[in-house]
Amino acid sequence: MDGLTDRMTAYWQQVHIRGGLAEVRAALTGAHLADHVDFLKVAERVLPGKSILCIGVGLGGWVWELASLGCNVSALDVAPAAIAKVAGFADGYLPGDAMPAGRFDLALSHWVTPHMTEDALAAQFSQVIPALAKGGVFAVQYCEPLG
């Protein structure tokens, strides 16, 4: 891993170790999935029964909301503690893990790319794209890395 990825992994690992799921849910009152899917222009794809991959768990809000809507949710994150936190309602993957081919109807990545190097982003694309179902969409908001 590179320095930026190492720092981001360590940061999110600590966030998830410190906060329990109840604290995460309580913190979600101002963060709404609808805002993100509207920004990415994929709201019509968020339907019960759809298989959705959330890239970058953050505090777990998207994952929890999507599961609450009846979606079949999976998560991809650099922090093992983030994956562990959503394990009760989502399958979890770390970068480089094998994902089932052709599974996801939608992959969501919002405010993740600034925390990635170009190499890490390329690796993520090569991991996620084969996991999309026929007609699946990878909705990614891209901006330059912060570091």
mmCIF file of C-alpha atoms in Angstrom:
data_model
loop_
_atom_site.group_PDB
_atom_site.id
_atom_site.type_symbol
_atom_site.label_atom_id
_atom_site.label_comp_id
_atom_site.label_asym_id
_atom_site.label_seq_id
_atom_site.Cartn_x
_atom_site.Cartn_y
_atom_site.Cartn_z
ATOM 1 C CA MET A 1 0.000 0.000 0.000
ATOM 2 C CA ASP A 2 1.015 3.608 -0.489
ATOM 3 C CA GLY A 3 1.099 6.283 2.236
ATOM 4 C CA LEU A 4 -2.301 7.793 1.417
ATOM 5 C CA THR A 5 -4.026 4.410 1.427
ATOM 6 C CA ASP A 6 -2.277 3.455 4.665
ATOM 7 C CA ARG A 7 -3.432 6.679 6.359
ATOM 8 C CA MET A 8 -7.026 6.293 5.141
ATOM 9 C CA THR A 9 -7.159 2.645 6.205
ATOM 10 C CA ALA A 10 -5.833 3.488 9.667
ATOM 11 C CA TYR A 11 -8.270 6.401 10.064
ATOM 12 C CA TRP A 12 -11.391 4.409 9.143
ATOM 13 C CA GLN A 13 -10.233 1.390 11.115
ATOM 14 C CA GLN A 14 -10.099 3.575 14.252
ATOM 15 C CA VAL A 15 -13.453 5.268 13.517
ATOM 16 C CA HIS A 16 -15.147 1.881 13.364
ATOM 17 C CA ILE A 17 -13.382 0.477 16.407
ATOM 18 C CA ARG A 18 -14.393 3.493 18.542
ATOM 19 C CA GLY A 19 -18.061 3.738 17.502
ATOM 20 C CA GLY A 20 -20.700 1.049 17.880
ATOM 21 C CA LEU A 21 -23.548 0.513 15.427
ATOM 22 C CA ALA A 22 -25.998 2.400 17.676
ATOM 23 C CA GLU A 23 -23.728 5.459 17.615
ATOM 24 C CA VAL A 24 -23.388 5.205 13.847
ATOM 25 C CA ARG A 25 -27.162 5.040 13.357
ATOM 26 C CA ALA A 26 -27.643 7.991 15.706
ATOM 27 C CA ALA A 27 -25.124 10.005 13.678
ATOM 28 C CA LEU A 28 -27.061 9.344 10.466
ATOM 29 C CA THR A 29 -29.935 11.697 11.165
ATOM 30 C CA GLY A 30 -28.414 14.339 8.881
ATOM 31 C CA ALA A 31 -26.978 11.986 6.242
ATOM 32 C CA HIS A 32 -29.437 10.624 3.741
ATOM 33 C CA LEU A 33 -28.917 8.033 1.058
ATOM 34 C CA ALA A 34 -31.325 9.943 -1.212
ATOM 35 C CA ASP A 35 -28.938 12.889 -1.394
ATOM 36 C CA HIS A 36 -26.134 10.650 -2.630
ATOM 37 C CA VAL A 37 -28.115 8.624 -5.166
ATOM 38 C CA ASP A 38 -29.695 11.815 -6.498
ATOM 39 C CA PHE A 39 -26.229 13.335 -6.944
ATOM 40 C CA LEU A 40 -25.060 10.194 -8.754
ATOM 41 C CA LYS A 41 -28.306 10.119 -10.785
ATOM 42 C CA VAL A 42 -29.142 6.498 -9.917
ATOM 43 C CA ALA A 43 -32.147 6.858 -7.569
ATOM 44 C CA GLU A 44 -34.362 4.827 -9.909
ATOM 45 C CA ARG A 45 -31.988 1.856 -9.533
ATOM 46 C CA VAL A 46 -32.302 1.684 -5.737
ATOM 47 C CA LEU A 47 -35.148 -0.814 -5.425
ATOM 48 C CA PRO A 48 -35.997 -3.700 -3.097
ATOM 49 C CA GLY A 49 -34.326 -6.909 -4.224
ATOM 50 C CA LYS A 50 -31.579 -5.155 -6.196
ATOM 51 C CA SER A 51 -28.003 -6.179 -5.451
ATOM 52 C CA ILE A 52 -26.018 -3.077 -4.529
ATOM 53 C CA LEU A 53 -22.339 -2.632 -3.697
ATOM 54 C CA CYS A 54 -21.461 0.322 -1.451
ATOM 55 C CA ILE A 55 -17.864 1.383 -1.965
ATOM 56 C CA GLY A 56 -16.431 3.093 1.094
ATOM 57 C CA VAL A 57 -18.544 2.251 4.132
ATOM 58 C CA GLY A 58 -17.920 5.580 5.866
ATOM 59 C CA LEU A 59 -20.036 5.450 9.028
ATOM 60 C CA GLY A 60 -22.248 2.721 7.592
ATOM 61 C CA GLY A 61 -25.212 4.914 6.708
ATOM 62 C CA TRP A 62 -25.646 3.954 3.073
ATOM 63 C CA VAL A 63 -25.271 0.280 3.828
ATOM 64 C CA TRP A 64 -27.831 0.356 6.628
ATOM 65 C CA GLU A 65 -30.338 2.482 4.667
ATOM 66 C CA LEU A 66 -30.088 0.280 1.570
ATOM 67 C CA ALA A 67 -30.610 -2.865 3.647
ATOM 68 C CA SER A 68 -33.606 -1.183 5.322
ATOM 69 C CA LEU A 69 -35.077 -0.557 1.860
ATOM 70 C CA GLY A 70 -34.883 -4.276 1.046
ATOM 71 C CA CYS A 71 -31.803 -4.171 -1.167
ATOM 72 C CA ASN A 72 -29.259 -6.997 -1.114
ATOM 73 C CA VAL A 73 -26.263 -5.012 0.063
ATOM 74 C CA SER A 74 -22.540 -5.618 -0.039
ATOM 75 C CA ALA A 75 -19.754 -3.283 1.017
ATOM 76 C CA LEU A 76 -16.187 -2.689 -0.138
ATOM 77 C CA ASP A 77 -13.853 -0.853 2.233
ATOM 78 C CA VAL A 78 -10.159 -0.606 3.116
ATOM 79 C CA ALA A 79 -10.862 -0.930 6.858
ATOM 80 C CA PRO A 80 -11.611 -4.430 8.174
ATOM 81 C CA ALA A 81 -13.448 -2.848 11.146
ATOM 82 C CA ALA A 82 -15.821 -1.104 8.702
ATOM 83 C CA ILE A 83 -16.651 -4.429 7.078
ATOM 84 C CA ALA A 84 -17.119 -6.039 10.493
ATOM 85 C CA LYS A 85 -19.534 -3.287 11.547
ATOM 86 C CA VAL A 86 -21.912 -3.908 8.629
ATOM 87 C CA ALA A 87 -21.583 -7.691 8.695
ATOM 88 C CA GLY A 88 -25.057 -8.126 10.190
ATOM 89 C CA PHE A 89 -26.766 -6.728 7.099
ATOM 90 C CA ALA A 90 -24.198 -6.736 4.270
ATOM 91 C CA ASP A 91 -21.558 -8.959 2.721
ATOM 92 C CA GLY A 92 -18.125 -7.393 3.007
ATOM 93 C CA TYR A 93 -15.088 -7.169 0.788
ATOM 94 C CA LEU A 94 -11.639 -5.670 1.177
ATOM 95 C CA PRO A 95 -9.592 -4.339 -1.768
ATOM 96 C CA GLY A 96 -8.314 -7.271 -3.788
ATOM 97 C CA ASP A 97 -10.884 -9.776 -2.477
ATOM 98 C CA ALA A 98 -12.561 -11.922 -5.100
ATOM 99 C CA MET A 99 -16.135 -10.855 -5.776
ATOM 100 C CA PRO A 100 -18.753 -12.957 -7.527
ATOM 101 C CA ALA A 101 -18.838 -12.162 -11.231
ATOM 102 C CA GLY A 102 -22.009 -10.584 -12.587
ATOM 103 C CA ARG A 103 -23.629 -10.015 -9.186
ATOM 104 C CA PHE A 104 -24.268 -6.294 -8.640
ATOM 105 C CA ASP A 105 -27.013 -4.267 -10.272
ATOM 106 C CA LEU A 106 -25.443 -1.079 -8.925
ATOM 107 C CA ALA A 107 -22.091 -0.095 -7.412
ATOM 108 C CA LEU A 108 -22.048 3.254 -5.559
ATOM 109 C CA SER A 109 -18.916 5.298 -4.906
ATOM 110 C CA HIS A 110 -19.450 8.840 -3.599
ATOM 111 C CA TRP A 111 -16.702 10.868 -1.885
ATOM 112 C CA VAL A 112 -14.316 7.923 -2.015
ATOM 113 C CA THR A 113 -11.993 8.768 -4.920
ATOM 114 C CA PRO A 114 -10.394 11.802 -3.229
ATOM 115 C CA HIS A 115 -8.988 9.363 -0.681
ATOM 116 C CA MET A 116 -7.419 7.088 -3.287
ATOM 117 C CA THR A 117 -4.347 7.118 -5.444
ATOM 118 C CA GLU A 118 -4.764 6.557 -9.160
ATOM 119 C CA ASP A 119 -3.287 3.051 -8.800
ATOM 120 C CA ALA A 120 -5.751 2.177 -6.021
ATOM 121 C CA LEU A 121 -8.616 3.538 -8.111
ATOM 122 C CA ALA A 122 -7.541 1.485 -11.139
ATOM 123 C CA ALA A 123 -7.356 -1.617 -8.928
ATOM 124 C CA GLN A 124 -10.834 -0.887 -7.593
ATOM 125 C CA PHE A 125 -12.258 -0.588 -11.108
ATOM 126 C CA SER A 126 -10.672 -3.902 -12.103
ATOM 127 C CA GLN A 127 -12.235 -5.512 -9.005
ATOM 128 C CA VAL A 128 -15.716 -3.978 -9.314
ATOM 129 C CA ILE A 129 -16.450 -3.967 -13.053
ATOM 130 C CA PRO A 130 -16.396 -7.773 -13.482
ATOM 131 C CA ALA A 131 -18.730 -8.044 -10.476
ATOM 132 C CA LEU A 132 -21.451 -5.978 -12.200
ATOM 133 C CA ALA A 133 -24.476 -7.814 -13.545
ATOM 134 C CA LYS A 134 -25.435 -7.417 -17.187
ATOM 135 C CA GLY A 135 -26.830 -3.892 -17.413
ATOM 136 C CA GLY A 136 -25.342 -3.023 -14.020
ATOM 137 C CA VAL A 137 -24.074 0.486 -13.342
ATOM 138 C CA PHE A 138 -20.946 1.663 -11.548
ATOM 139 C CA ALA A 139 -21.861 5.156 -10.294
ATOM 140 C CA VAL A 140 -18.680 6.883 -9.215
ATOM 141 C CA GLN A 141 -18.078 10.510 -8.354
ATOM 142 C CA TYR A 142 -14.512 11.306 -9.304
ATOM 143 C CA CYS A 143 -12.279 14.092 -8.121
ATOM 144 C CA GLU A 144 -8.548 14.407 -7.651
ATOM 145 C CA PRO A 145 -6.916 12.719 -4.646
ATOM 146 C CA LEU A 146 -6.578 14.889 -1.538
ATOM 147 C CA GLY A 147 -3.059 13.720 -0.739
#
